[in-house]
Amino acid sequence: MVKYQEIARDIRTKITNGIYKTDEKLPKQTELAKKYNTSRVTIQKALDLLHIEGIIEGRKGIGTFVKGPLSAYDYNAHVYSGLTKRLGARGKITSQIISFEVLFPDEEDQEKLKIGKNDPIYYIVRLRLLDGEALSLEYSYMPVYLIPGITEEILKGSIYQYITENLGFTIGSSVRRIRADKPDKYDQQYLECQKDDPVLEIDQIVYLDDGRPFEHSQARHRYDKGDITITNLD
Amino acid sequence: MVKYQEIARDIRTKITNGIYKTDEKLPKQTELAKKYNTSRVTIQKALDLLHIEGIIEGRKGIGTFVKGPLSAYDYNAHVYSGLTKRLGARGKITSQIISFEVLFPDEEDQEKLKIGKNDPIYYIVRLRLLDGEALSLEYSYMPVYLIPGITEEILKGSIYQYITENLGFTIGSSVRRIRADKPDKYDQQYLECQKDDPVLEIDQIVYLDDGRPFEHSQARHRYDKGDITITNLD
DNA sequence: GAGTGGTCTAGACCACTAG
DNA sequence: TAGTGGTCTAGACCACTCC
């Protein structure tokens, strides 16, 4: 992990944990440089990342501020428009495991996860709930050899946290495709939606920082509970 | 406009116009620095922008390469996941004007466009066609005082081009919200969709680089013709 | 005028690729 | 070994805000 990413992660954590609060000013860049024992340009590169993620905002002549959450469904917004989840106080996310199996990959899985036909994958289906109400239905496919030791306990929490903290991997890039779709029978069953209620589907492939894909998944959201916010900066 | 943005724009234009072609290598950073009469760090900052936009890719020890288009609906992908349209050879986009009026803003318009109740706005409805087939229905609201002189001729082409090239403005940040919705009667009429066909709606506010909002719009896509690709980088 | 973020420079070293 | 992109440094100037 390079220096500016480490600094960005540290500041991000401090924001998530409320050490730097919403609308509060961060220490000035020269102070941060001194604190992290680095140059001001490196601090700026770290802050650039947080700026792109939309969690801070620099104001000339004043300082750098922590931004508040953007969307009513902040959970979705930041997981998908990118980058970093800061669940905040929007409600409690829980997971109900519907399926948890190990399978051999079909051709599509092989291609998307860049694995051979004899490399088994986890096939996981989870219902995500926000304060106990159905939010989305998520199908995940992950190579077993990359992510060993998944348990139901882990699935109830965050797979990402397990991968980064327990396995020591670093998440790299990702490609997500968003579209509207008609509800299938599982959507109707688990998301409790009607036949003419649309669903919002996010199909994603996520890569480790060494370029290996570790997850292919589809998340299907109730149309009334799953908007996505994308913020572009100057 | 600052130096690194000008350089990014110039290189982007060269890619769009095919001077730098897909999978081709860009000149090396030291050469670009010399050519643009600047330092290598500034070139890197310009390339960073194009990297974020997903149109180039750096490979250590080799060079910087122009990436190919990502999505079947490249038009949507790049307009909305951000940043820069490079329509490429996916088909011809045309516009049919359904409504073009000047109105006084309601409270929502006033708030989103940061204008007073006596500042008139354009109200524009356009049907966008890809190779003659209905693609999306777009509702736009823009303050007249900011964008004077809009004509039907301009509406048939690109408003963005008019704003940047004729009025000399620079586009800044934007916030987009994406959701699935049921089709309303206009969707059914113009997008020729059935009552149970979902639509994908993109609601956006776009700002000039001085922070003034100049456009609030909703684009409603047929669910089978409007996916969106979001690429996150390391 | 003082303080802060935004930009830019010149130079350096490292990581990776290719021959 | 040579070439290229990725990172980092120290220092400088500008733009903007506040007093």
Short mmCIF file of C-alpha atoms (C1' of nucleotides) in Angstrom, two decimals:
data_model
loop_
_atom_site.label_atom_id
_atom_site.label_comp_id
_atom_site.label_asym_id
_atom_site.label_seq_id
_atom_site.Cartn_x
_atom_site.Cartn_y
_atom_site.Cartn_z
CA MET A 1 0.00 0.00 0.00
CA VAL A 2 1.41 3.32 -0.98
CA LYS A 3 1.67 6.25 1.32
CA TYR A 4 -1.10 8.47 0.00
CA GLN A 5 -3.58 5.58 0.07
CA GLU A 6 -2.65 4.75 3.64
CA ILE A 7 -3.17 8.34 4.67
CA ALA A 8 -6.49 8.49 2.83
CA ARG A 9 -7.62 5.31 4.55
CA ASP A 10 -6.61 6.64 7.96
CA ILE A 11 -8.47 9.91 7.48
CA ARG A 12 -11.47 8.05 6.04
CA THR A 13 -11.55 5.84 9.14
CA LYS A 14 -11.40 8.89 11.38
CA ILE A 15 -14.37 10.36 9.51
CA THR A 16 -16.32 7.10 9.69
CA ASN A 17 -15.63 6.81 13.39
CA GLY A 18 -16.67 10.37 14.02
CA ILE A 19 -13.28 11.66 15.06
CA TYR A 20 -13.66 14.17 12.25
CA LYS A 21 -17.33 15.10 12.22
CA THR A 22 -19.66 16.34 9.49
CA ASP A 23 -19.12 20.01 8.61
CA GLU A 24 -16.01 20.02 10.75
CA LYS A 25 -12.71 21.31 9.45
CA LEU A 26 -9.79 18.93 8.96
CA PRO A 27 -6.35 19.98 10.17
CA LYS A 28 -4.64 22.14 7.57
CA GLN A 29 -2.54 20.48 4.93
CA THR A 30 0.79 21.55 6.37
CA GLU A 31 -0.20 20.10 9.74
CA LEU A 32 -1.32 16.84 8.16
CA ALA A 33 1.97 16.68 6.28
CA LYS A 34 3.86 17.06 9.52
CA LYS A 35 1.65 14.57 11.34
CA TYR A 36 2.04 11.87 8.68
CA ASN A 37 5.68 12.75 8.22
CA THR A 38 5.33 13.46 4.54
CA SER A 39 5.16 16.30 2.03
CA ARG A 40 2.19 18.51 1.37
CA VAL A 41 1.78 17.19 -2.19
CA THR A 42 1.32 13.66 -0.85
CA ILE A 43 -1.32 14.90 1.58
CA GLN A 44 -3.06 16.57 -1.33
CA LYS A 45 -3.04 13.33 -3.28
CA ALA A 46 -4.63 11.56 -0.31
CA LEU A 47 -7.23 14.30 0.05
CA ASP A 48 -7.90 14.07 -3.70
CA LEU A 49 -9.07 10.50 -3.19
CA LEU A 50 -11.46 11.50 -0.43
CA HIS A 51 -12.62 14.38 -2.62
CA ILE A 52 -13.40 11.96 -5.45
CA GLU A 53 -15.28 9.76 -2.99
CA GLY A 54 -17.32 12.80 -2.11
CA ILE A 55 -16.66 12.75 1.61
CA ILE A 56 -14.65 15.94 1.94
CA GLU A 57 -14.67 19.31 0.26
CA GLY A 58 -11.90 21.86 0.05
CA ARG A 59 -12.68 25.57 0.28
CA LYS A 60 -10.00 27.98 -0.81
CA GLY A 61 -8.83 30.29 1.87
CA ILE A 62 -10.80 28.49 4.56
CA GLY A 63 -10.04 24.84 4.96
CA THR A 64 -11.08 21.28 4.16
CA PHE A 65 -14.48 20.16 5.42
CA VAL A 66 -16.17 16.83 6.04
CA LYS A 67 -19.29 16.52 3.90
CA GLY A 68 -22.59 15.15 5.09
CA PRO A 69 -24.33 12.18 3.50
CA LEU A 70 -26.00 12.85 0.16
CA SER A 71 -28.79 10.42 -0.39
CA ALA A 72 -31.70 9.06 1.56
CA TYR A 73 -30.20 5.68 0.78
CA ASP A 74 -26.69 6.52 1.67
CA TYR A 75 -25.90 2.85 1.94
CA ASN A 76 -26.47 2.33 -1.76
CA ALA A 77 -25.12 5.62 -2.78
CA HIS A 78 -21.70 5.06 -1.44
CA VAL A 79 -21.34 1.39 -1.92
CA TYR A 80 -22.15 1.73 -5.58
CA SER A 81 -21.21 5.15 -6.75
CA GLY A 82 -18.27 4.03 -5.24
CA LEU A 83 -15.74 3.54 -3.13
CA THR A 84 -16.48 3.59 0.47
CA LYS A 85 -19.32 2.67 2.63
CA ARG A 86 -20.00 4.95 5.48
CA LEU A 87 -23.23 3.57 6.68
CA GLY A 88 -23.75 6.24 9.23
CA ALA A 89 -26.97 6.55 11.11
CA ARG A 90 -29.43 5.75 8.32
CA GLY A 91 -30.55 2.49 9.85
CA LYS A 92 -29.25 -0.96 10.58
CA ILE A 93 -28.35 -3.26 7.71
CA THR A 94 -28.75 -6.97 8.35
CA SER A 95 -28.46 -10.02 6.11
CA GLN A 96 -30.54 -13.15 5.78
CA ILE A 97 -28.73 -16.02 4.08
CA ILE A 98 -30.92 -17.72 1.50
CA SER A 99 -28.33 -19.91 -0.14
CA PHE A 100 -24.67 -20.70 0.55
CA GLU A 101 -23.11 -23.36 -1.64
CA VAL A 102 -19.94 -24.33 -3.44
CA LEU A 103 -20.28 -25.03 -7.17
CA PHE A 104 -18.21 -25.43 -10.30
CA PRO A 105 -18.34 -22.30 -12.43
CA ASP A 106 -20.23 -22.07 -15.69
CA GLU A 107 -18.62 -20.40 -18.69
CA GLU A 108 -19.75 -16.93 -17.76
CA ASP A 109 -18.36 -17.31 -14.24
CA GLN A 110 -15.06 -18.60 -15.62
CA GLU A 111 -14.70 -15.63 -17.88
CA LYS A 112 -15.74 -12.95 -15.41
CA LEU A 113 -13.67 -14.35 -12.54
CA LYS A 114 -10.81 -15.41 -14.82
CA ILE A 115 -10.72 -18.95 -13.42
CA GLY A 116 -10.65 -22.49 -14.85
CA LYS A 117 -13.64 -24.81 -15.08
CA ASN A 118 -12.36 -26.91 -12.17
CA ASP A 119 -11.90 -24.00 -9.76
CA PRO A 120 -14.89 -24.09 -7.44
CA ILE A 121 -16.79 -20.94 -6.55
CA TYR A 122 -18.99 -19.88 -3.69
CA TYR A 123 -22.56 -19.23 -4.69
CA ILE A 124 -24.20 -17.00 -2.15
CA VAL A 125 -27.66 -15.48 -2.08
CA ARG A 126 -28.47 -12.99 0.64
CA LEU A 127 -31.45 -10.83 1.41
CA ARG A 128 -30.36 -7.45 2.74
CA LEU A 129 -32.62 -5.70 5.18
CA LEU A 130 -32.68 -2.10 6.32
CA ASP A 131 -34.14 -1.89 9.80
CA GLY A 132 -35.77 -5.26 9.16
CA GLU A 133 -37.39 -4.31 5.84
CA ALA A 134 -36.43 -5.97 2.57
CA LEU A 135 -33.99 -3.81 0.66
CA SER A 136 -32.20 -5.93 -1.90
CA LEU A 137 -31.51 -9.46 -3.00
CA GLU A 138 -27.83 -10.13 -3.67
CA TYR A 139 -26.29 -12.96 -5.65
CA SER A 140 -22.52 -13.37 -5.23
CA TYR A 141 -19.99 -15.57 -6.99
CA MET A 142 -16.45 -15.78 -5.60
CA PRO A 143 -13.53 -18.14 -6.26
CA VAL A 144 -12.94 -20.40 -3.27
CA TYR A 145 -9.17 -20.45 -3.69
CA LEU A 146 -8.98 -16.68 -3.32
CA ILE A 147 -11.35 -16.26 -0.42
CA PRO A 148 -11.01 -19.38 1.73
CA GLY A 149 -12.77 -19.90 4.99
CA ILE A 150 -16.05 -18.09 4.45
CA THR A 151 -18.62 -18.94 7.10
CA GLU A 152 -22.24 -18.06 7.66
CA GLU A 153 -21.08 -15.79 10.43
CA ILE A 154 -19.00 -13.78 7.99
CA LEU A 155 -21.86 -13.64 5.49
CA LYS A 156 -24.12 -12.09 8.10
CA GLY A 157 -21.64 -9.27 8.43
CA SER A 158 -19.38 -7.82 5.76
CA ILE A 159 -17.47 -9.98 3.29
CA TYR A 160 -15.40 -6.95 2.41
CA GLN A 161 -14.31 -6.49 5.96
CA TYR A 162 -13.25 -10.15 6.12
CA ILE A 163 -11.26 -9.84 2.91
CA THR A 164 -9.42 -6.69 3.86
CA GLU A 165 -8.93 -7.26 7.57
CA ASN A 166 -8.62 -11.03 7.93
CA LEU A 167 -7.12 -11.99 4.60
CA GLY A 168 -5.11 -8.81 4.23
CA PHE A 169 -6.13 -8.10 0.65
CA THR A 170 -6.62 -4.65 -0.80
CA ILE A 171 -9.59 -3.91 -3.02
CA GLY A 172 -8.71 -2.38 -6.37
CA SER A 173 -10.91 -1.31 -9.23
CA SER A 174 -14.44 -2.34 -10.10
CA VAL A 175 -16.88 -2.20 -12.95
CA ARG A 176 -20.58 -1.85 -12.26
CA ARG A 177 -23.48 -1.96 -14.63
CA ILE A 178 -26.83 -0.57 -13.60
CA ARG A 179 -30.14 -1.27 -15.25
CA ALA A 180 -33.85 -1.55 -14.60
CA ASP A 181 -35.54 -4.92 -14.92
CA LYS A 182 -38.84 -6.67 -14.42
CA PRO A 183 -39.16 -8.60 -11.16
CA ASP A 184 -38.60 -12.36 -11.31
CA LYS A 185 -40.32 -14.76 -8.94
CA TYR A 186 -37.58 -14.53 -6.33
CA ASP A 187 -37.81 -10.73 -6.33
CA GLN A 188 -41.53 -11.02 -5.83
CA GLN A 189 -41.05 -13.52 -3.02
CA TYR A 190 -38.22 -11.98 -1.05
CA LEU A 191 -38.48 -8.29 -1.88
CA GLU A 192 -42.22 -8.56 -1.54
CA CYS A 193 -42.89 -6.67 -4.72
CA GLN A 194 -45.76 -6.79 -7.17
CA LYS A 195 -45.53 -8.08 -10.73
CA ASP A 196 -45.35 -4.59 -12.17
CA ASP A 197 -42.88 -3.22 -9.63
CA PRO A 198 -39.56 -2.66 -11.37
CA VAL A 199 -36.26 -3.64 -9.78
CA LEU A 200 -32.95 -1.83 -10.02
CA GLU A 201 -30.09 -4.22 -10.70
CA ILE A 202 -26.42 -3.55 -10.05
CA ASP A 203 -24.12 -6.08 -11.65
CA GLN A 204 -20.55 -5.74 -10.53
CA ILE A 205 -17.13 -7.29 -10.81
CA VAL A 206 -14.65 -6.24 -8.15
CA TYR A 207 -10.91 -6.70 -8.43
CA LEU A 208 -8.10 -6.91 -5.92
CA ASP A 209 -5.36 -4.37 -6.35
CA ASP A 210 -3.23 -6.96 -8.12
CA GLY A 211 -5.91 -7.21 -10.81
CA ARG A 212 -7.43 -10.56 -9.84
CA PRO A 213 -11.23 -10.50 -9.84
CA PHE A 214 -12.58 -11.79 -6.54
CA GLU A 215 -16.28 -11.13 -6.78
CA HIS A 216 -18.99 -11.08 -9.37
CA SER A 217 -22.40 -10.17 -8.02
CA GLN A 218 -25.84 -8.89 -8.81
CA ALA A 219 -27.81 -6.84 -6.34
CA ARG A 220 -31.49 -6.38 -7.10
CA HIS A 221 -33.20 -3.53 -5.27
CA ARG A 222 -36.82 -2.67 -4.73
CA TYR A 223 -37.45 0.32 -6.98
CA ASP A 224 -38.72 2.34 -4.06
CA LYS A 225 -35.69 1.55 -1.89
CA GLY A 226 -32.68 1.63 -4.09
CA ASP A 227 -31.54 4.81 -5.69
CA ILE A 228 -27.95 5.49 -6.49
CA THR A 229 -26.16 8.78 -6.36
CA ILE A 230 -23.19 9.57 -8.51
CA THR A 231 -21.27 12.72 -7.83
CA ASN A 232 -18.79 14.05 -10.33
CA LEU A 233 -16.36 16.69 -9.29
CA ASP A 234 -14.72 19.47 -11.21
CA MET B 1 -9.03 26.83 -16.99
CA VAL B 2 -5.95 25.45 -15.36
CA LYS B 3 -3.09 23.88 -17.18
CA TYR B 4 -3.66 20.22 -16.36
CA GLN B 5 -7.31 20.45 -17.37
CA GLU B 6 -6.40 22.08 -20.67
CA ILE B 7 -3.92 19.35 -21.39
CA ALA B 8 -6.45 16.66 -20.45
CA ARG B 9 -9.01 18.26 -22.73
CA ASP B 10 -6.54 18.42 -25.59
CA ILE B 11 -5.55 14.77 -25.25
CA ARG B 12 -9.21 13.77 -24.84
CA THR B 13 -10.05 15.58 -28.07
CA LYS B 14 -7.22 13.82 -29.86
CA ILE B 15 -8.57 10.48 -28.66
CA THR B 16 -12.12 11.37 -29.68
CA ASN B 17 -10.94 12.46 -33.10
CA GLY B 18 -8.93 9.33 -33.60
CA ILE B 19 -5.52 10.97 -33.57
CA TYR B 20 -4.69 8.66 -30.69
CA LYS B 21 -6.45 5.40 -31.50
CA THR B 22 -7.79 2.57 -29.32
CA ASP B 23 -5.04 0.33 -27.94
CA GLU B 24 -2.47 2.77 -29.20
CA LYS B 25 0.30 4.07 -26.98
CA LEU B 26 0.39 7.75 -26.03
CA PRO B 27 3.70 9.61 -26.21
CA LYS B 28 5.69 9.06 -23.03
CA GLN B 29 5.21 11.41 -20.14
CA THR B 30 8.52 13.20 -20.58
CA GLU B 31 7.68 13.86 -24.22
CA LEU B 32 4.22 15.16 -23.34
CA ALA B 33 5.79 17.40 -20.72
CA LYS B 34 8.12 18.84 -23.32
CA LYS B 35 5.36 19.18 -25.91
CA TYR B 36 3.00 21.04 -23.54
CA ASN B 37 5.90 22.99 -22.09
CA THR B 38 5.24 21.84 -18.54
CA SER B 39 6.52 19.48 -15.88
CA ARG B 40 5.99 15.74 -15.75
CA VAL B 41 3.87 16.00 -12.59
CA THR B 42 1.40 18.25 -14.37
CA ILE B 43 1.18 15.79 -17.24
CA GLN B 44 0.50 13.07 -14.69
CA LYS B 45 -2.30 15.11 -13.17
CA ALA B 46 -3.85 15.52 -16.62
CA LEU B 47 -3.51 11.81 -17.32
CA ASP B 48 -5.05 11.08 -13.92
CA LEU B 49 -8.23 12.79 -15.09
CA LEU B 50 -8.39 10.69 -18.24
CA HIS B 51 -7.66 7.64 -16.12
CA ILE B 52 -10.60 8.45 -13.87
CA GLU B 53 -12.77 8.90 -16.95
CA GLY B 54 -11.74 5.42 -17.97
CA ILE B 55 -10.38 6.34 -21.39
CA ILE B 56 -6.71 5.60 -20.84
CA GLU B 57 -4.76 3.05 -18.85
CA GLY B 58 -1.16 3.24 -17.68
CA ARG B 59 1.01 0.15 -17.70
CA LYS B 60 4.20 0.27 -15.71
CA GLY B 61 7.29 -0.23 -17.73
CA ILE B 62 5.43 -0.07 -21.03
CA GLY B 63 3.41 3.06 -21.62
CA THR B 64 0.00 4.68 -21.49
CA PHE B 65 -2.70 3.17 -23.69
CA VAL B 66 -6.04 4.34 -25.07
CA LYS B 67 -8.83 2.10 -23.84
CA GLY B 68 -11.73 0.89 -25.96
CA PRO B 69 -15.38 1.54 -25.17
CA LEU B 70 -16.85 -0.47 -22.33
CA SER B 71 -20.55 -0.82 -22.76
CA ALA B 72 -22.97 -1.71 -25.50
CA TYR B 73 -24.59 1.62 -24.72
CA ASP B 74 -21.46 3.61 -24.65
CA TYR B 75 -23.51 6.76 -25.09
CA ASN B 76 -25.17 6.29 -21.76
CA ALA B 77 -22.20 4.85 -20.08
CA HIS B 78 -20.01 7.81 -20.57
CA VAL B 79 -22.50 10.57 -20.35
CA TYR B 80 -23.70 9.36 -17.02
CA SER B 81 -20.92 7.50 -15.33
CA GLY B 82 -19.53 10.57 -16.17
CA LEU B 83 -17.47 12.82 -17.49
CA THR B 84 -17.06 12.70 -21.15
CA LYS B 85 -19.10 11.56 -24.02
CA ARG B 86 -17.21 9.83 -26.72
CA LEU B 87 -20.03 8.66 -28.85
CA GLY B 88 -17.86 6.65 -31.14
CA ALA B 89 -19.36 4.37 -33.72
CA ARG B 90 -22.22 2.92 -31.73
CA GLY B 91 -24.90 4.52 -33.80
CA LYS B 92 -26.38 7.90 -34.58
CA ILE B 93 -28.11 9.84 -31.85
CA THR B 94 -30.87 12.19 -32.96
CA SER B 95 -33.41 14.27 -31.06
CA GLN B 96 -37.07 14.93 -31.59
CA ILE B 97 -38.36 18.02 -29.80
CA ILE B 98 -41.65 17.38 -28.04
CA SER B 99 -41.90 20.58 -26.05
CA PHE B 100 -39.89 23.79 -25.92
CA GLU B 101 -41.30 26.52 -23.70
CA VAL B 102 -40.33 29.27 -21.28
CA LEU B 103 -41.97 29.14 -17.86
CA PHE B 104 -41.68 30.57 -14.38
CA PRO B 105 -40.05 28.07 -12.02
CA ASP B 106 -41.93 26.22 -9.32
CA GLU B 107 -40.42 25.89 -5.86
CA GLU B 108 -38.45 22.77 -6.67
CA ASP B 109 -36.94 24.39 -9.76
CA GLN B 110 -36.05 27.50 -7.75
CA GLU B 111 -34.25 25.45 -5.18
CA LYS B 112 -32.41 23.12 -7.53
CA LEU B 113 -31.34 25.86 -9.93
CA LYS B 114 -30.78 28.40 -7.14
CA ILE B 115 -32.90 31.07 -8.84
CA GLY B 116 -35.69 33.42 -7.83
CA LYS B 117 -39.36 32.90 -8.58
CA ASN B 118 -39.32 35.57 -11.30
CA ASP B 119 -36.37 34.13 -13.20
CA PRO B 120 -37.83 32.27 -16.19
CA ILE B 121 -36.61 28.84 -17.17
CA TYR B 122 -36.59 26.83 -20.35
CA TYR B 123 -38.75 23.73 -20.19
CA ILE B 124 -37.58 21.28 -22.80
CA VAL B 125 -38.78 17.77 -23.55
CA ARG B 126 -36.87 15.74 -26.10
CA LEU B 127 -37.10 12.21 -27.34
CA ARG B 128 -33.66 10.77 -28.00
CA LEU B 129 -33.30 8.21 -30.73
CA LEU B 130 -30.48 5.81 -31.46
CA ASP B 131 -30.44 4.97 -35.15
CA GLY B 132 -34.06 6.07 -35.27
CA GLU B 133 -35.27 3.92 -32.37
CA ALA B 134 -36.63 5.41 -29.16
CA LEU B 135 -33.95 5.45 -26.50
CA SER B 136 -34.92 7.93 -23.83
CA LEU B 137 -37.25 10.76 -22.95
CA GLU B 138 -35.46 13.77 -21.50
CA TYR B 139 -36.95 16.63 -19.50
CA SER B 140 -34.67 19.63 -19.01
CA TYR B 141 -34.99 22.79 -16.94
CA MET B 142 -32.48 25.59 -17.43
CA PRO B 143 -32.41 29.24 -16.35
CA VAL B 144 -32.87 31.53 -19.33
CA TYR B 145 -30.53 34.22 -18.00
CA LEU B 146 -27.63 31.78 -17.93
CA ILE B 147 -28.18 30.10 -21.26
CA PRO B 148 -29.65 32.73 -23.57
CA GLY B 149 -30.38 32.17 -27.22
CA ILE B 150 -31.39 28.54 -27.29
CA THR B 151 -33.03 27.58 -30.56
CA GLU B 152 -34.66 24.44 -31.88
CA GLU B 153 -31.60 23.98 -34.03
CA ILE B 154 -29.41 23.80 -30.94
CA LEU B 155 -31.81 21.41 -29.23
CA LYS B 156 -31.54 19.00 -32.11
CA GLY B 157 -27.81 18.83 -31.52
CA SER B 158 -25.95 19.14 -28.27
CA ILE B 159 -26.83 21.75 -25.66
CA TYR B 160 -23.52 21.02 -23.98
CA GLN B 161 -21.61 21.86 -27.09
CA TYR B 162 -23.48 25.17 -27.35
CA ILE B 163 -22.74 26.02 -23.75
CA THR B 164 -19.06 25.24 -23.89
CA GLU B 165 -18.23 26.38 -27.40
CA ASN B 166 -20.60 29.29 -28.08
CA LEU B 167 -21.12 30.66 -24.61
CA GLY B 168 -17.62 29.83 -23.41
CA PHE B 169 -18.68 28.24 -20.13
CA THR B 170 -16.89 25.37 -18.49
CA ILE B 171 -18.87 22.51 -16.99
CA GLY B 172 -18.05 21.73 -13.38
CA SER B 173 -19.43 19.11 -11.04
CA SER B 174 -22.69 17.24 -11.18
CA VAL B 175 -24.91 15.11 -9.02
CA ARG B 176 -26.92 12.30 -10.55
CA ARG B 177 -29.49 10.07 -8.99
CA ILE B 178 -30.45 6.82 -10.65
CA ARG B 179 -33.52 4.78 -9.95
CA ALA B 180 -35.99 2.39 -11.51
CA ASP B 181 -39.59 3.50 -11.97
CA LYS B 182 -42.89 2.41 -13.44
CA PRO B 183 -43.65 3.87 -16.86
CA ASP B 184 -46.01 6.84 -16.98
CA LYS B 185 -48.29 7.54 -19.92
CA TYR B 186 -45.68 9.60 -21.76
CA ASP B 187 -43.11 6.80 -21.43
CA GLN B 188 -45.66 4.41 -22.85
CA GLN B 189 -46.43 6.78 -25.70
CA TYR B 190 -42.98 7.92 -26.75
CA LEU B 191 -40.74 5.09 -25.62
CA GLU B 192 -43.32 2.65 -26.91
CA CYS B 193 -43.17 0.55 -23.79
CA GLN B 194 -45.73 -1.69 -22.12
CA LYS B 195 -47.40 -1.00 -18.79
CA ASP B 196 -45.14 -3.44 -16.96
CA ASP B 197 -41.92 -2.36 -18.67
CA PRO B 198 -39.76 -0.55 -16.13
CA VAL B 199 -37.89 2.64 -16.96
CA LEU B 200 -34.48 3.71 -15.73
CA GLU B 201 -34.48 7.33 -14.63
CA ILE B 202 -31.43 9.53 -14.28
CA ASP B 203 -32.11 12.78 -12.45
CA GLN B 204 -29.24 15.21 -12.63
CA ILE B 205 -28.16 18.67 -11.69
CA VAL B 206 -25.14 19.99 -13.54
CA TYR B 207 -23.06 22.95 -12.39
CA LEU B 208 -20.75 25.35 -14.15
CA ASP B 209 -17.25 25.47 -12.80
CA ASP B 210 -18.11 28.61 -10.86
CA GLY B 211 -20.72 26.61 -8.96
CA ARG B 212 -23.87 27.95 -10.61
CA PRO B 213 -26.34 25.21 -11.53
CA PHE B 214 -27.32 25.48 -15.18
CA GLU B 215 -29.35 22.36 -15.78
CA HIS B 216 -31.74 20.13 -13.93
CA SER B 217 -32.99 17.21 -15.97
CA GLN B 218 -34.55 13.79 -15.92
CA ALA B 219 -33.77 11.22 -18.56
CA ARG B 220 -36.05 8.20 -18.68
CA HIS B 221 -34.69 5.22 -20.55
CA ARG B 222 -36.32 2.09 -21.86
CA TYR B 223 -35.16 -0.68 -19.56
CA ASP B 224 -33.81 -2.68 -22.45
CA LYS B 225 -31.87 0.26 -23.88
CA GLY B 226 -30.39 2.11 -21.01
CA ASP B 227 -27.77 0.55 -18.84
CA ILE B 228 -25.13 2.56 -17.12
CA THR B 229 -21.57 1.57 -16.48
CA ILE B 230 -19.58 2.90 -13.59
CA THR B 231 -15.90 2.17 -13.43
CA ASN B 232 -13.96 2.73 -10.26
CA LEU B 233 -10.22 2.76 -10.33
CA ASP B 234 -7.65 1.85 -7.77
"C1'" DG C 1 -2.08 41.31 5.63
"C1'" DA C 2 -2.33 36.59 7.24
"C1'" DG C 3 -3.91 32.10 6.50
"C1'" DT C 4 -5.49 28.33 3.62
"C1'" DG C 5 -6.23 25.35 -0.39
"C1'" DG C 6 -4.96 24.85 -5.54
"C1'" DT C 7 -1.43 24.53 -8.85
"C1'" DC C 8 3.10 24.01 -10.71
"C1'" DT C 9 8.18 22.95 -10.96
"C1'" DA C 10 12.61 20.25 -10.98
"C1'" DG C 11 14.53 16.48 -9.47
"C1'" DA C 12 14.75 11.93 -7.40
"C1'" DC C 13 13.92 6.99 -6.57
"C1'" DC C 14 11.20 2.78 -7.12
"C1'" DA C 15 8.47 -0.99 -9.66
"C1'" DC C 16 7.75 -3.19 -13.59
"C1'" DT C 17 8.58 -4.69 -18.54
"C1'" DA C 18 11.28 -5.96 -22.32
"C1'" DG C 19 15.17 -7.45 -24.81
"C1'" DT D 1 20.33 -3.03 -18.69
"C1'" DA D 2 17.44 0.51 -20.48
"C1'" DG D 3 12.97 2.48 -20.72
"C1'" DT D 4 8.56 3.69 -18.78
"C1'" DG D 5 4.93 4.82 -15.44
"C1'" DG D 6 4.08 5.52 -10.23
"C1'" DT D 7 5.33 7.88 -6.19
"C1'" DC D 8 7.44 11.28 -3.31
"C1'" DT D 9 9.98 15.57 -1.88
"C1'" DA D 10 10.96 20.61 -1.05
"C1'" DG D 11 9.92 24.75 -2.42
"C1'" DA D 12 7.33 28.30 -4.86
"C1'" DC D 13 3.49 31.22 -6.40
"C1'" DC D 14 -1.41 32.16 -6.97
"C1'" DA D 15 -6.53 32.55 -5.63
"C1'" DC D 16 -9.53 33.12 -2.28
"C1'" DT D 17 -11.40 34.25 2.45
"C1'" DC D 18 -11.34 36.58 6.64
"C1'" DC D 19 -10.06 40.24 9.65
#
